[in-house]
Coordinates of C-alpha atoms (C1' of nucleotides) in Angstrom, one line a residue:
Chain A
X1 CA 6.4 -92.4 48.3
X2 CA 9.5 -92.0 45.9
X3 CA 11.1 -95.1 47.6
X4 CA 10.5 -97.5 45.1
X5 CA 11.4 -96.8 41.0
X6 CA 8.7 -99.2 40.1
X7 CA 6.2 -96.6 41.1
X8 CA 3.1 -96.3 39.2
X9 CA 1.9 -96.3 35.6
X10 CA 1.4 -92.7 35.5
X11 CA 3.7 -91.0 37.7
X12 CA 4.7 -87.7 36.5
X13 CA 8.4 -88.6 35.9
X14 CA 6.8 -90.1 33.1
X15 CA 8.9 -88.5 29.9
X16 CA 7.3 -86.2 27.5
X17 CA 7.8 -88.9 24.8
X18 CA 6.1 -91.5 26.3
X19 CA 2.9 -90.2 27.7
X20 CA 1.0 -90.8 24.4
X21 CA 2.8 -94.1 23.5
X22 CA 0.7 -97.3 23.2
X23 CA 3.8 -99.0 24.0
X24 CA 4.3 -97.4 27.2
X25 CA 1.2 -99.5 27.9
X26 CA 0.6 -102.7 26.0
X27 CA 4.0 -102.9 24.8
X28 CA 7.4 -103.6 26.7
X29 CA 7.9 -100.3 27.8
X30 CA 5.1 -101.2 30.3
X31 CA 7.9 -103.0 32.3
X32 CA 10.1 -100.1 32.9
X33 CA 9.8 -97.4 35.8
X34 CA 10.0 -94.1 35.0
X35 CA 13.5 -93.4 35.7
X36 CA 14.3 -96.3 33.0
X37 CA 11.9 -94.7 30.7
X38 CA 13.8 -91.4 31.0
X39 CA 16.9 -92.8 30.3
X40 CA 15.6 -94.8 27.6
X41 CA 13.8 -91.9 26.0
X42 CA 17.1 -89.5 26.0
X43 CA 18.6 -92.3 23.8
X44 CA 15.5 -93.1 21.3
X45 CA 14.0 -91.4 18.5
X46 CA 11.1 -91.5 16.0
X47 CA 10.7 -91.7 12.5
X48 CA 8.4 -92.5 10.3
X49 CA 8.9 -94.8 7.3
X50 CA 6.9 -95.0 4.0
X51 CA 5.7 -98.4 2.4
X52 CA 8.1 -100.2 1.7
X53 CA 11.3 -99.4 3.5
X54 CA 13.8 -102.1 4.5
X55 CA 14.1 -101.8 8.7
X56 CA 16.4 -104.8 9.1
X57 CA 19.3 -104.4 5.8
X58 CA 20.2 -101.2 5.7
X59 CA 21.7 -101.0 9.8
X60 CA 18.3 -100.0 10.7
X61 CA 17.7 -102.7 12.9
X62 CA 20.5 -104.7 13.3
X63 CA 22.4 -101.9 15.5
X64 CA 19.0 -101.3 17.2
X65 CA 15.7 -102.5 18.4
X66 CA 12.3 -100.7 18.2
X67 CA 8.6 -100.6 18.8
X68 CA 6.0 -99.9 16.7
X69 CA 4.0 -97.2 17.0
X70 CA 1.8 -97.4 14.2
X71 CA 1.3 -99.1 10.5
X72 CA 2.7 -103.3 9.5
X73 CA 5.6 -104.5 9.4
X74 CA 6.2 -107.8 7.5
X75 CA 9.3 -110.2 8.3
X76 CA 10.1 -111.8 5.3
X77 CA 12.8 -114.8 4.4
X78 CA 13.6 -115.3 1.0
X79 CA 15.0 -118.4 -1.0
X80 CA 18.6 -118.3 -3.2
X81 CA 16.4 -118.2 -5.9
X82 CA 13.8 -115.8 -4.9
X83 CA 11.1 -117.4 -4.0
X84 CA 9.6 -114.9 -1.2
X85 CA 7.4 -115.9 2.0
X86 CA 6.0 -113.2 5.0
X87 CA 6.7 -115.7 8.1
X88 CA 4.9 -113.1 10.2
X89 CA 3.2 -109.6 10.4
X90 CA 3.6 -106.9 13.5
X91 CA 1.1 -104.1 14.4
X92 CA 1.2 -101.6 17.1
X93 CA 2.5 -101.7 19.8
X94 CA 4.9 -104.6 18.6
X95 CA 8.4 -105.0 19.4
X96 CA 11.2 -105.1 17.0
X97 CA 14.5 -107.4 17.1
X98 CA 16.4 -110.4 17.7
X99 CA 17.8 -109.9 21.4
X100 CA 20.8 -112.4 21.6
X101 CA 21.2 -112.3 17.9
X102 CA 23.7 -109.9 15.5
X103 CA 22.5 -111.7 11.9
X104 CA 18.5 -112.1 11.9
X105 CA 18.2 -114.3 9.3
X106 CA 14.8 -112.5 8.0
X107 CA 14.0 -109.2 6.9
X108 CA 12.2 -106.8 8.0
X109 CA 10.0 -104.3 5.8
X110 CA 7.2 -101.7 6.2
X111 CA 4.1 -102.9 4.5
X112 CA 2.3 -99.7 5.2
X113 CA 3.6 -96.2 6.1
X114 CA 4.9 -97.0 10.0
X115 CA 5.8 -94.9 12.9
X116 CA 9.0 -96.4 14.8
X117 CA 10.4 -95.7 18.2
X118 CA 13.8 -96.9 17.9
X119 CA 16.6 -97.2 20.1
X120 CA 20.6 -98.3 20.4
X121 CA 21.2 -102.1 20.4
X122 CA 23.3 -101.9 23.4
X123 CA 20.9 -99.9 25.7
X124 CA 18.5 -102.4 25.5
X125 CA 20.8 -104.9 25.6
X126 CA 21.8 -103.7 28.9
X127 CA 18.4 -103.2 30.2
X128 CA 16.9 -106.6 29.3
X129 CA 20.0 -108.6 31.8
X130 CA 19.5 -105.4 34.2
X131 CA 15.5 -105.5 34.2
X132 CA 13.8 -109.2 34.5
X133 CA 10.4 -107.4 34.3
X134 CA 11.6 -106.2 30.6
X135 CA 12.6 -109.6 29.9
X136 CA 9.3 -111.0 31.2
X137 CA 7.8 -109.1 28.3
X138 CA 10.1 -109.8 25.7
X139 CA 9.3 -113.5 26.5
X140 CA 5.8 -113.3 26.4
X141 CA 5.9 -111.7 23.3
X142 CA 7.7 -113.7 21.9
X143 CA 6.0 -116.9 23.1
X144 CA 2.8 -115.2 21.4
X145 CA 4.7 -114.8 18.0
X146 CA 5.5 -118.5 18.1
X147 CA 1.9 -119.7 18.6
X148 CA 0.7 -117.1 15.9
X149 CA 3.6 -119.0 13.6
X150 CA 2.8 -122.2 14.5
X151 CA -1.1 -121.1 13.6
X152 CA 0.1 -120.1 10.4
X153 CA 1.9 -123.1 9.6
X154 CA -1.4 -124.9 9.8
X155 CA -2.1 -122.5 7.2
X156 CA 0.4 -122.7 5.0
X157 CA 0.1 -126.4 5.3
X158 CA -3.1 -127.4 5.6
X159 CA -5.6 -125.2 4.3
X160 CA -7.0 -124.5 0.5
X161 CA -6.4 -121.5 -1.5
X162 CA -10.0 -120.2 -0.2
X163 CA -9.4 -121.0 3.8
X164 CA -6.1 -119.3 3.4
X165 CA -7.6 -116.2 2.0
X166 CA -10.0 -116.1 4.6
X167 CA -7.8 -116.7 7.4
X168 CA -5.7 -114.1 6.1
X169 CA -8.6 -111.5 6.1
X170 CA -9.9 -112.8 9.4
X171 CA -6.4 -111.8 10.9
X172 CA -6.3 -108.2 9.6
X173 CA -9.8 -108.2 10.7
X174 CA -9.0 -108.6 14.3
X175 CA -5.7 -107.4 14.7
X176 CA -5.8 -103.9 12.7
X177 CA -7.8 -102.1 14.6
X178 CA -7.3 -100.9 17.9
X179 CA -9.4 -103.5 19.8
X180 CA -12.8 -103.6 18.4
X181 CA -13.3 -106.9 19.7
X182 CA -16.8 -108.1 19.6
X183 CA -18.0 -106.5 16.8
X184 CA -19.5 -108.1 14.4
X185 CA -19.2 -106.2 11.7
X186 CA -15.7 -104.6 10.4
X187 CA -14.3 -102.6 7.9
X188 CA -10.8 -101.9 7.5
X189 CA -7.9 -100.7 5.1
X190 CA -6.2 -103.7 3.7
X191 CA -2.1 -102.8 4.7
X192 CA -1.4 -105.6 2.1
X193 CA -0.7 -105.6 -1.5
X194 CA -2.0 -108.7 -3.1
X195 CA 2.0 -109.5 -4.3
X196 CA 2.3 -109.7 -0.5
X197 CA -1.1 -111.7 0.7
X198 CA 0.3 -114.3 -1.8
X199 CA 3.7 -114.0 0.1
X200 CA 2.2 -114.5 3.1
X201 CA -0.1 -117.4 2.3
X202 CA 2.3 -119.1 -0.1
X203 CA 0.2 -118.5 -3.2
X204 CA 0.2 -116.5 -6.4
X205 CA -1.6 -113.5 -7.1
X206 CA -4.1 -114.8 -9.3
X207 CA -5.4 -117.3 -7.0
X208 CA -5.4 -114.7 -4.4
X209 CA -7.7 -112.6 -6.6
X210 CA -9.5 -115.8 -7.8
X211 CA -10.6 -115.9 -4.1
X212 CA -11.1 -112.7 -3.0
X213 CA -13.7 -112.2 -6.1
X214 CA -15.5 -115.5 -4.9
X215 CA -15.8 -114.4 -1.1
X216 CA -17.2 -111.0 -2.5
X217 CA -19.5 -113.0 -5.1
X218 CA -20.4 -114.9 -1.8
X219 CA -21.6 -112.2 0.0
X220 CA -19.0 -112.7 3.0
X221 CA -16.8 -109.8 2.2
X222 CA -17.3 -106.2 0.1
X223 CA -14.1 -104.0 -1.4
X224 CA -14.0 -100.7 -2.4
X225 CA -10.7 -99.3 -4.2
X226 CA -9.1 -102.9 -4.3
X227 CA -7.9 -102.3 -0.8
X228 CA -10.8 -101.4 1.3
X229 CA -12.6 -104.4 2.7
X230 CA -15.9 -104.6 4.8
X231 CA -16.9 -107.6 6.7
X232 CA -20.7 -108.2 7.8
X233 CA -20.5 -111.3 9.4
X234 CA -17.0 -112.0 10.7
X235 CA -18.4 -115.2 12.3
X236 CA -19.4 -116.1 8.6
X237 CA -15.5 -115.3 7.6
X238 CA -14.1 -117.2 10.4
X239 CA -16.3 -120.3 9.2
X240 CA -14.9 -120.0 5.7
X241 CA -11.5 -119.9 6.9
X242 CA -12.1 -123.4 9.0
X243 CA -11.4 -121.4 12.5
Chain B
X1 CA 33.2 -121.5 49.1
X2 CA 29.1 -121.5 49.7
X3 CA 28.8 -118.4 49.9
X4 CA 27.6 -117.6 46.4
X5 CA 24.8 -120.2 45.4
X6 CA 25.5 -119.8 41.7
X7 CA 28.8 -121.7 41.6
X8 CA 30.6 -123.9 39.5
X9 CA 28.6 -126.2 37.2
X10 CA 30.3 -129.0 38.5
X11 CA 29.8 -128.2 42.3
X12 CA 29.3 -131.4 44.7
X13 CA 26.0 -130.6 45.8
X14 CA 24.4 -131.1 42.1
X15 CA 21.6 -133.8 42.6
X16 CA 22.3 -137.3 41.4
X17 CA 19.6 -137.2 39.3
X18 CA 21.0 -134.3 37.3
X19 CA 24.7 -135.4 37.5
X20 CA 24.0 -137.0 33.9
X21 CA 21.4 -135.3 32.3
X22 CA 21.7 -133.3 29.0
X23 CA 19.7 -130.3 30.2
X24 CA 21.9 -129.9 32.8
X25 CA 24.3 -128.4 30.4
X26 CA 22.7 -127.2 27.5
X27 CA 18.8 -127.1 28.5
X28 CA 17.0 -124.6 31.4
X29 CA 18.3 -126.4 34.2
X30 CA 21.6 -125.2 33.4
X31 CA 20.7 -121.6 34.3
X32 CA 19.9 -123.2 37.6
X33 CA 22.4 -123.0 41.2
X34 CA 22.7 -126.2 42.9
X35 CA 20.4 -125.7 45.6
X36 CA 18.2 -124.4 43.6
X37 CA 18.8 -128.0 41.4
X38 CA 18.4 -129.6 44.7
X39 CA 15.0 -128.2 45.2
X40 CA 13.7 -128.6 41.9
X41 CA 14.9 -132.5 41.7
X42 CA 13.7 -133.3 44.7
X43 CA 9.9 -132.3 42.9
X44 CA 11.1 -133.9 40.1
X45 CA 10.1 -137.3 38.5
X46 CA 11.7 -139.5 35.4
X47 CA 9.4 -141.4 33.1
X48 CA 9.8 -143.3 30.3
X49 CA 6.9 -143.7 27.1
X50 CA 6.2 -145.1 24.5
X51 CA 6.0 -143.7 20.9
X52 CA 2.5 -142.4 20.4
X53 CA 1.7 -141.3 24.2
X54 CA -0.2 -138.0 24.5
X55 CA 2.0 -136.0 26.6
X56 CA -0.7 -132.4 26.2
X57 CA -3.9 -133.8 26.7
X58 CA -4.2 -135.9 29.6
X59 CA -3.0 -133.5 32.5
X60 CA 0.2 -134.6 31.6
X61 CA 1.8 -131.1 30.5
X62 CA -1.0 -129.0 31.5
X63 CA -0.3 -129.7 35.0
X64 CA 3.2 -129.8 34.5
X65 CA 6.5 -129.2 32.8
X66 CA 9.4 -131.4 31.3
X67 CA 13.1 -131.6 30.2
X68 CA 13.2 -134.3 26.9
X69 CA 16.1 -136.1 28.1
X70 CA 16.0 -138.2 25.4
X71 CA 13.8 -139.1 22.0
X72 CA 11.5 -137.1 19.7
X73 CA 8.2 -134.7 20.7
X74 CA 6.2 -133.6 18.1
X75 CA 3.5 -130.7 18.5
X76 CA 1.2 -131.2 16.6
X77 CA -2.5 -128.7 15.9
X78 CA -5.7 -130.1 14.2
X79 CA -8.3 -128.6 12.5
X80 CA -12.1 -129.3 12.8
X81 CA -12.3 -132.1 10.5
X82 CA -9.3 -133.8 11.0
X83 CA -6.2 -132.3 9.1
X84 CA -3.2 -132.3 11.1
X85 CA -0.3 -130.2 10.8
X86 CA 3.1 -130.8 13.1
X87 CA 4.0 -127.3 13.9
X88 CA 7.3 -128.5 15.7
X89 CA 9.7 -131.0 16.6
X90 CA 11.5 -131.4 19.9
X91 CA 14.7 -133.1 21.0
X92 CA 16.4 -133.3 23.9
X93 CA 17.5 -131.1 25.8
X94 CA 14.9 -129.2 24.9
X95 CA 12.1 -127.8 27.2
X96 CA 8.9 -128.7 26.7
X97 CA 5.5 -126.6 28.3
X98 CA 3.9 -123.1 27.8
X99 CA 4.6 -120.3 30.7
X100 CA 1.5 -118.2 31.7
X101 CA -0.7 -119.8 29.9
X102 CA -3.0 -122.7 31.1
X103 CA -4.4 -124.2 27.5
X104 CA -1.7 -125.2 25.0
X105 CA -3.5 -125.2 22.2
X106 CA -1.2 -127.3 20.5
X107 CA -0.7 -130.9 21.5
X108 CA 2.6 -132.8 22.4
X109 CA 3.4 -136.7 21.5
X110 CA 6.1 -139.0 21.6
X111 CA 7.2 -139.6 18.2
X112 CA 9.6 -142.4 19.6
X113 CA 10.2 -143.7 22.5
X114 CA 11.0 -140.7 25.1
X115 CA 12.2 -140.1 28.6
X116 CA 11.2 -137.2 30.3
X117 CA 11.8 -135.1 33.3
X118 CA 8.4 -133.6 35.0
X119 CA 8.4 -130.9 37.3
X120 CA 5.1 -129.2 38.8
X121 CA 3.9 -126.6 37.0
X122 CA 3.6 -124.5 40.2
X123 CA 7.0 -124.8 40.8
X124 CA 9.0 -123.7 37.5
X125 CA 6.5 -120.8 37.4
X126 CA 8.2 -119.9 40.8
X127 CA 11.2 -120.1 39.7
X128 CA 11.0 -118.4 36.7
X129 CA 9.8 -115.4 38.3
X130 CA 12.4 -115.5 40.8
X131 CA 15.6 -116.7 38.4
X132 CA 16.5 -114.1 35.9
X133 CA 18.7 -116.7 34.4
X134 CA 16.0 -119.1 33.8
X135 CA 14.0 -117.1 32.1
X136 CA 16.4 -115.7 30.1
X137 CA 17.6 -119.7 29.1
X138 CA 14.0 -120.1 28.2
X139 CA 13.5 -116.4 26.1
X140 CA 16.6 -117.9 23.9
X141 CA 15.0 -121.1 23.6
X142 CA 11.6 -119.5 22.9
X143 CA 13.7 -117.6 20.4
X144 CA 15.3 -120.6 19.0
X145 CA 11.7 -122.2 18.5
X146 CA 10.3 -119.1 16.7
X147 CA 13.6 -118.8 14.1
X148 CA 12.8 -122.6 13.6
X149 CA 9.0 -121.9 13.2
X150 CA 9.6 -119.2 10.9
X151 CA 12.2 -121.0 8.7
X152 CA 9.5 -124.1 8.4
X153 CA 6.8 -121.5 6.9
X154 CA 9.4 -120.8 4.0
X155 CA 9.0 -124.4 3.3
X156 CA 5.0 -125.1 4.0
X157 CA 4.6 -122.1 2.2
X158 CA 7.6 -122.2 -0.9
X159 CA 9.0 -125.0 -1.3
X160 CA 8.2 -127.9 -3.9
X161 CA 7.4 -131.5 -2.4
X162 CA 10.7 -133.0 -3.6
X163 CA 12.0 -129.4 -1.5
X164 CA 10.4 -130.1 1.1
X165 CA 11.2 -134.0 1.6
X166 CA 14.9 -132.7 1.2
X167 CA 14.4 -130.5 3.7
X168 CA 13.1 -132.7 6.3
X169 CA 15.5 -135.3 5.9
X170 CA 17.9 -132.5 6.5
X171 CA 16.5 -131.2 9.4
X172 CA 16.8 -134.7 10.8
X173 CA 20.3 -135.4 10.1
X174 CA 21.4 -132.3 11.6
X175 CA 19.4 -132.9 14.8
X176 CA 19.2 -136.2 15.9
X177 CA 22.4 -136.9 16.8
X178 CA 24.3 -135.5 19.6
X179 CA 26.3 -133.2 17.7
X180 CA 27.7 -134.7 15.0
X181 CA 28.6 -131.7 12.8
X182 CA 30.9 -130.8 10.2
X183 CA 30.6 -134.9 9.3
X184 CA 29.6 -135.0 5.4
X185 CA 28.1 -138.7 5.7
X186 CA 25.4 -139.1 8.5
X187 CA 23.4 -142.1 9.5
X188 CA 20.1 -142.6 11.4
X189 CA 16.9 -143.4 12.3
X190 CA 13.7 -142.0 11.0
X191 CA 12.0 -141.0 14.3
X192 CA 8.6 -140.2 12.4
X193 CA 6.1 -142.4 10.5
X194 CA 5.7 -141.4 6.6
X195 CA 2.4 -140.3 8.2
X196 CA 4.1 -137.9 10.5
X197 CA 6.4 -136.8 8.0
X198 CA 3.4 -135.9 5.6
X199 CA 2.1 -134.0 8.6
X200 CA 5.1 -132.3 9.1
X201 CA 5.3 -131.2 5.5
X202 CA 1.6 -130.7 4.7
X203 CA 2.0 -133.3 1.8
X204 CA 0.6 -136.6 1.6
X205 CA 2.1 -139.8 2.8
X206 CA 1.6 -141.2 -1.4
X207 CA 3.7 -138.2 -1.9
X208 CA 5.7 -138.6 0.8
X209 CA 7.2 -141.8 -0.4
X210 CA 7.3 -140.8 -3.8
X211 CA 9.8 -138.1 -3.3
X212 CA 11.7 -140.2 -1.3
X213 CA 12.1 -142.7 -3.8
X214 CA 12.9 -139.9 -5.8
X215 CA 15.7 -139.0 -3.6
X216 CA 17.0 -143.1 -3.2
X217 CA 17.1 -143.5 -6.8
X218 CA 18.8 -140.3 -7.7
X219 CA 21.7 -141.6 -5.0
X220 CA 21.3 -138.6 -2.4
X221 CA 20.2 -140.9 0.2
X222 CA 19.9 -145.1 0.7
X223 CA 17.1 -146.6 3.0
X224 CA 17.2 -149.6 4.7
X225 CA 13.9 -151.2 6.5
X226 CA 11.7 -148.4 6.0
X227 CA 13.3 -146.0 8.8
X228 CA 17.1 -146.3 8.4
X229 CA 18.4 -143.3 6.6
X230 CA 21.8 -143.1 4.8
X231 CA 22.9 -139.9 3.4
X232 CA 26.6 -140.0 2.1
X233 CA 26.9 -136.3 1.1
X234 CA 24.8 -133.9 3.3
X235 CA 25.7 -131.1 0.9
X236 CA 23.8 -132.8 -1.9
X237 CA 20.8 -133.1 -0.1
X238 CA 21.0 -129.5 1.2
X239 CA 21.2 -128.5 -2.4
X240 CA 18.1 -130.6 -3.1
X241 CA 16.6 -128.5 -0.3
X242 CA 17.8 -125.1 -1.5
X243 CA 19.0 -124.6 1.6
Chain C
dC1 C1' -0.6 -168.5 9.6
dG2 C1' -4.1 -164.7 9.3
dC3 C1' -4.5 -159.9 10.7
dT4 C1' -3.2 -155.3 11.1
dT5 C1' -0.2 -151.5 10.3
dC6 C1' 3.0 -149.4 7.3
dG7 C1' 5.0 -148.3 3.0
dT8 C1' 5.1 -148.3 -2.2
dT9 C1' 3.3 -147.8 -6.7
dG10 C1' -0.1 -146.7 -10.5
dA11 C1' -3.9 -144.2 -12.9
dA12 C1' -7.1 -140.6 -12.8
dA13 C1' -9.0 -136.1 -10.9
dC14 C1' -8.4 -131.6 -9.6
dA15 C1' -6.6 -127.5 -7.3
dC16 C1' -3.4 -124.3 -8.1
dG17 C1' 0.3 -122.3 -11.1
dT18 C1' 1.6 -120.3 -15.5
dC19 C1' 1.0 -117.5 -19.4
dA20 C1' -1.4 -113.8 -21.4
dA21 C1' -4.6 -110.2 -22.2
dT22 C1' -7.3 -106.5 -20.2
dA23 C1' -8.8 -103.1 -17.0
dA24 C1' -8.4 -99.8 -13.3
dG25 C1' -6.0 -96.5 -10.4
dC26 C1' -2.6 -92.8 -10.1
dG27 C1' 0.9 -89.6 -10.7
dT28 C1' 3.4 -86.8 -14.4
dG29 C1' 3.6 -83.6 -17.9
dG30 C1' 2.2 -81.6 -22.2
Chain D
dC1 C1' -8.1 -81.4 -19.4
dC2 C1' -6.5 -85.3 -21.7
dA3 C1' -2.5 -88.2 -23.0
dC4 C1' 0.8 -91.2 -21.4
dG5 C1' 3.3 -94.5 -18.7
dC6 C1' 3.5 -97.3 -14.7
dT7 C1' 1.9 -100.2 -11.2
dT8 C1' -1.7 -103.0 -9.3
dA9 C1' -5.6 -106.0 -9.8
dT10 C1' -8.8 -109.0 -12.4
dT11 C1' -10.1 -112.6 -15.5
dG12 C1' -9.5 -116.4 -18.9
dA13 C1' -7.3 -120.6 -21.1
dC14 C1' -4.2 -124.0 -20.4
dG15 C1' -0.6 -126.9 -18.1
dT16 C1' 1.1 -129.5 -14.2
dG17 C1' 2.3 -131.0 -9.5
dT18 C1' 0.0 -132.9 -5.9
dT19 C1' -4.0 -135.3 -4.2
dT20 C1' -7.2 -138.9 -4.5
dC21 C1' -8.6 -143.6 -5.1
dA22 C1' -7.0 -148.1 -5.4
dA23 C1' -4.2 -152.2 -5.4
dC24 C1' -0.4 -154.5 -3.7
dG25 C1' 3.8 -155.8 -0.9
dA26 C1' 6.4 -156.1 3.4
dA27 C1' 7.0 -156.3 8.3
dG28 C1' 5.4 -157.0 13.0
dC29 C1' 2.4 -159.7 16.1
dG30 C1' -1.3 -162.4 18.0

DNA sequence: CGCTTCGTTGAAACACGTCAATAAGCGTGG
DNA sequence: CCACGCTTATTGACGTGTTTCAACGAAGCG
């Protein structure tokens, strides 16, 4: 029964850590058995983060990986003289790092209070050449990132000021919450500031708040509190945002 | 000698298909034994198209994958009513085809004229599954690809037009040729149309041409017959780029 | 040669950025 | 409790970079 590691999901070697973790389902942790899991668990450890904290400067994530557990990350590059763009935005139960890679070129920062799992650079190092189902993962992930950049870059390159906005509140709409899929009808806390929406669709504030009052004049969306946003008809959203 | 498949790159039992080929060295195939070469090229077939030649669409890729042995892909996504956006540009070695997914999404064309290497589809998702090494060659590339991506939002999303002509001109110098680095002055062809290169940018092709006209009579790059480009101080243009 | 495709250039229109004022939310402290 | 400062968001007036519309030139090809 105990002959082979890669036993099932929920065997109870399974460590205490874990048992909760969305990762340890949808994330890459799904690819380890639990033997791998315990001796990944004795090495990691969580903390959580409040908005706004740098994960890739300060040695936080260039001497380690980690998965998110809960909250928004944004990766961010920015320009010698400033200029700022979000190239891409990860929610639970995302993984975080460059594997093969000591300098990563973008930053990484906590748009929301987040909930990390983080662990050693080298462990995982190890374990990625040691376990080609973890590497599997990371490649599929990673493949998914680079169609959800390429989307964007229709986006950024294509779109108006108005289908940007939209498409922007279309993808917090269906990625925030823990699958809701279906609905038709959301309502959600925005884990954006409007500085970083205009970031993120290359825009400036104003016109993102130009846009945001016409889609609530329009009846598409309603906000509460400047960050709560309700959506009645997300099919109605999706069509202003040309998807 | 034979007794461990993975031996030298330069072992006699390499295919004579792959004896010359790029990817050999620096694409997947590399992560490849020679056997396993041997098996793959023998599934293998060489063809040659012209520029414009859907390579996505008509079963070509969705059946199949490819090595880019030579020439220019570009992906390219469009929206309902006809705006395109290039959301990448592939040159040889480069591999070109999704894993685990059947629908790309995104189309592939020849920008020039290119010579490819198909495989079944069936077959590299064998091999992937059962060649650590391959995958891993294809993670970094995927990697690779999604760094590039990212660094092309900053300029969709950042940059100015004159920025972002800059910028592709740059790109191009640095990638067409077959490693000509660390040389200040580089020479080449344009491999897209001032159509494709609005595409690229998310400009016009009016604006296109202005900025590079800009750029020729500011003396940061000469033109000859429409797609010959000269650029005597790479530097300069970078700067132009702010890059 | 005409025909088509590709690229350049000009003038006008407009979407978005810039500058600036105001309001709203929120914590701190008197 | 209100006063105060600070950050965040909204709204308006104006300026400008890019698009749009249009004409023209150059190159490839029957």
């Amino acid at each position: 029964m105990m002959s082979e590691p890669r036993a099932d999901v929920h065997n109870s070697d399974m460590p205490v850590l874990c048992q909760a973790c969305e990762a340890r389902h949808r994330g890459v942790c799904g690819a380890l058995s639990g033997t791998e899991l315990l001796q990944l668990s004795s090495k990691a450890s969580r903390r959580e983060v409040v908005p706004g904290t740098e994960l890739a400067a300060d040695a936080e994530l260039t001497s380690s990986y980690a998965n998110i557990l809960s909250g928004v990350v944004k990766l961010t590059k920015i320009l010698a003289d400033g200029r700022q763009q979000i190239v891409g935005l990860q929610f639970a139960p995302d993984f975080l790092g460059r594997p093969f890679k000591a300098t990563s070129e973008t930053n990484a920062e906590s748009a929301t209070t987040v909930r990390l799992c983080t662990f050693p650079r080298a462990v995982i190092d190890r374990m990625i050449s040691e376990t080609p189902e973890l590497e599997r993962r990371l490649l599929q992930q990673t493949l998914n990132e680079l169609d959800e950049a390429r989307g964007w870059m229709v986006t950024l390159g294509r779109k108006t000021a108005a289908e940007k906005v939209a498409s922007f509140l279309y993808l917090i709409a269906t990625h925030i919450n823990p699958e809701s899929e279906s609905a038709t009808n959301v309502s959600f806390e925005l884990p954006l500031t409007r500085a970083d929406i205009a970031d993120f669709l290359g825009l400036t504030i104003e016109t993102v708040s130009r846009q945001m009052t016409k889609l609530r004049k329009a009846d598409v969306i309603s906000i509460e509190n400047n960050r709560h946003v309700t959506v009645p008809d997300l099919e109605r959203l999706a069509h202003r945002a040309s998807i």
